[in-house]
CSV table of C-alpha atoms in Angstrom, one decimal:
chain,number,residue,atom,x,y,z
A,1017,MET,CA,-5.9,1.2,93.2
A,1018,THR,CA,-6.0,2.8,89.7
A,1019,GLY,CA,-3.3,2.0,87.2
A,1020,HIS,CA,-2.4,2.7,83.6
A,1021,ASN,CA,-1.2,0.4,80.9
A,1022,VAL,CA,2.5,1.1,80.2
A,1023,TYR,CA,3.3,-1.9,78.0
A,1024,GLU,CA,1.5,-4.3,75.7
A,1025,LYS,CA,3.1,-6.8,73.3
A,1026,ASP,CA,1.7,-10.1,72.1
A,1027,ALA,CA,-0.1,-11.5,75.1
A,1028,VAL,CA,1.7,-9.5,77.8
A,1029,GLU,CA,0.3,-6.4,79.5
A,1030,VAL,CA,2.0,-4.3,82.2
A,1031,TRP,CA,-0.1,-2.0,84.4
A,1032,HIS,CA,1.6,0.5,86.7
A,1033,THR,CA,0.4,2.7,89.5
A,1034,SER,CA,2.5,5.0,91.7
A,1035,HIS,CA,2.1,5.5,95.4
A,1036,ARG,CA,0.1,8.7,95.9
A,1037,GLU,CA,2.2,10.2,98.7
A,1038,THR,CA,5.6,8.6,98.3
A,1039,PRO,CA,7.6,9.2,95.1
A,1040,GLY,CA,9.6,6.2,93.8
A,1041,LYS,CA,7.1,3.6,95.2
A,1042,GLY,CA,4.2,1.8,93.8
A,1043,TRP,CA,2.8,-1.4,92.3
A,1044,ILE,CA,3.0,-3.2,89.0
A,1045,GLY,CA,0.8,-5.9,87.5
A,1046,VAL,CA,2.3,-8.1,84.7
A,1047,PHE,CA,-0.5,-10.0,82.9
A,1048,ASN,CA,-0.4,-13.0,80.6
A,1049,ARG,CA,-3.6,-12.6,78.5
A,1050,ASN,CA,-2.8,-15.9,76.6
A,1051,ARG,CA,-5.4,-18.5,77.5
A,1052,LYS,CA,-3.4,-21.4,76.0
A,1053,GLN,CA,0.2,-21.1,77.1
A,1054,PRO,CA,2.4,-19.6,79.7
A,1055,VAL,CA,4.9,-16.8,78.8
A,1056,SER,CA,8.4,-16.0,79.8
A,1057,VAL,CA,9.4,-12.4,79.3
A,1058,THR,CA,12.2,-10.0,80.2
A,1059,LEU,CA,11.0,-6.4,80.8
A,1060,SER,CA,13.1,-3.3,81.0
A,1061,GLN,CA,12.6,-0.5,83.5
A,1062,LYS,CA,10.8,1.4,80.7
A,1063,ASP,CA,8.5,-1.5,79.9
A,1064,LEU,CA,7.5,-1.6,83.6
A,1065,GLY,CA,6.8,2.1,83.7
A,1066,LEU,CA,9.8,2.9,86.0
A,1067,ARG,CA,12.1,4.8,83.6
A,1068,GLN,CA,10.2,8.1,84.1
A,1069,LEU,CA,10.8,7.8,87.8
A,1070,VAL,CA,14.6,8.0,87.5
A,1071,HIS,CA,14.9,10.9,85.1
A,1072,SER,CA,16.2,13.2,87.8
A,1073,ARG,CA,18.3,10.5,89.4
A,1074,LYS,CA,21.4,8.6,88.3
A,1075,GLU,CA,20.6,7.1,84.9
A,1076,LYS,CA,20.8,3.4,85.9
A,1077,SER,CA,19.1,3.6,89.3
A,1078,PRO,CA,18.0,0.1,90.3
A,1079,PHE,CA,14.6,-0.7,91.8
A,1080,LYS,CA,13.6,-3.3,94.4
A,1081,VAL,CA,10.5,-5.3,93.6
A,1082,LYS,CA,8.6,-7.7,95.9
A,1083,ASP,CA,6.4,-10.4,94.4
A,1084,ILE,CA,3.3,-9.9,96.5
A,1085,TRP,CA,2.1,-13.5,96.4
A,1086,GLU,CA,5.4,-15.3,96.4
A,1087,ASP,CA,7.0,-13.0,99.0
A,1088,ALA,CA,10.2,-12.9,96.8
A,1089,GLU,CA,12.4,-9.9,96.3
A,1090,ALA,CA,14.5,-8.9,93.3
A,1091,VAL,CA,16.4,-5.9,91.9
A,1092,ILE,CA,15.5,-4.4,88.6
A,1093,ASP,CA,18.6,-2.8,87.1
A,1094,ASP,CA,19.5,-2.0,83.5
A,1095,HIS,CA,19.3,-5.7,82.6
A,1096,GLY,CA,15.6,-5.7,83.3
A,1097,TYR,CA,13.3,-8.2,85.1
A,1098,SER,CA,12.6,-11.7,83.9
A,1099,VAL,CA,9.3,-13.3,84.8
A,1100,ASP,CA,7.4,-16.5,84.0
A,1101,ILE,CA,3.6,-16.1,84.0
A,1102,PRO,CA,1.2,-19.0,83.9
A,1103,VAL,CA,-1.7,-19.2,81.4
A,1104,ASP,CA,-4.1,-16.3,81.9
A,1105,GLY,CA,-2.1,-15.4,85.0
A,1106,VAL,CA,-0.6,-12.3,86.6
A,1107,LYS,CA,2.4,-11.3,88.8
A,1108,PHE,CA,1.8,-8.4,91.2
A,1109,LEU,CA,4.9,-6.5,92.3
A,1110,GLN,CA,5.4,-3.8,94.8
A,1111,TYR,CA,8.4,-1.6,93.9
A,1112,GLN,CA,10.6,1.2,95.2
A,1113,ILE,CA,13.9,2.7,94.5
A,1114,ALA,CA,16.6,0.2,95.6
A,1115,GLU,CA,18.3,2.5,98.2
A,1116,GLU,CA,15.2,2.0,100.4
A,1117,ARG,CA,13.8,-1.1,102.2
A,1118,ILE,CA,10.5,-2.4,101.0
A,1119,ASP,CA,8.0,-1.8,103.9
A,1120,GLU,CA,5.5,-4.5,104.9
A,1121,GLY,CA,2.0,-3.8,103.8
A,1122,GLY,CA,2.9,-1.3,101.1
A,1123,LYS,CA,3.1,1.7,103.5
């Protein structure tokens, strides 16, 4: 999986990769590069690399995300996504446009 850096501020980096064959689906990694303290951050759709995916859709299209390791789902709307990341940790998210169900296994 190849991604690109879409956000970097202080110790937080966001890496995004789209599904090759399915528009509106993909994966996001939110990294805490701080080796001394955890971080709490709220990221917008733009910060997560999702805003460009909705340019042809309704302006405030929500996305579903699934935390790969914690098996928890959330919706990212115009209020953004809040996440706590441990020291030198990462959150891996699978996303897709909210009108669709998140498939098991990322297919």
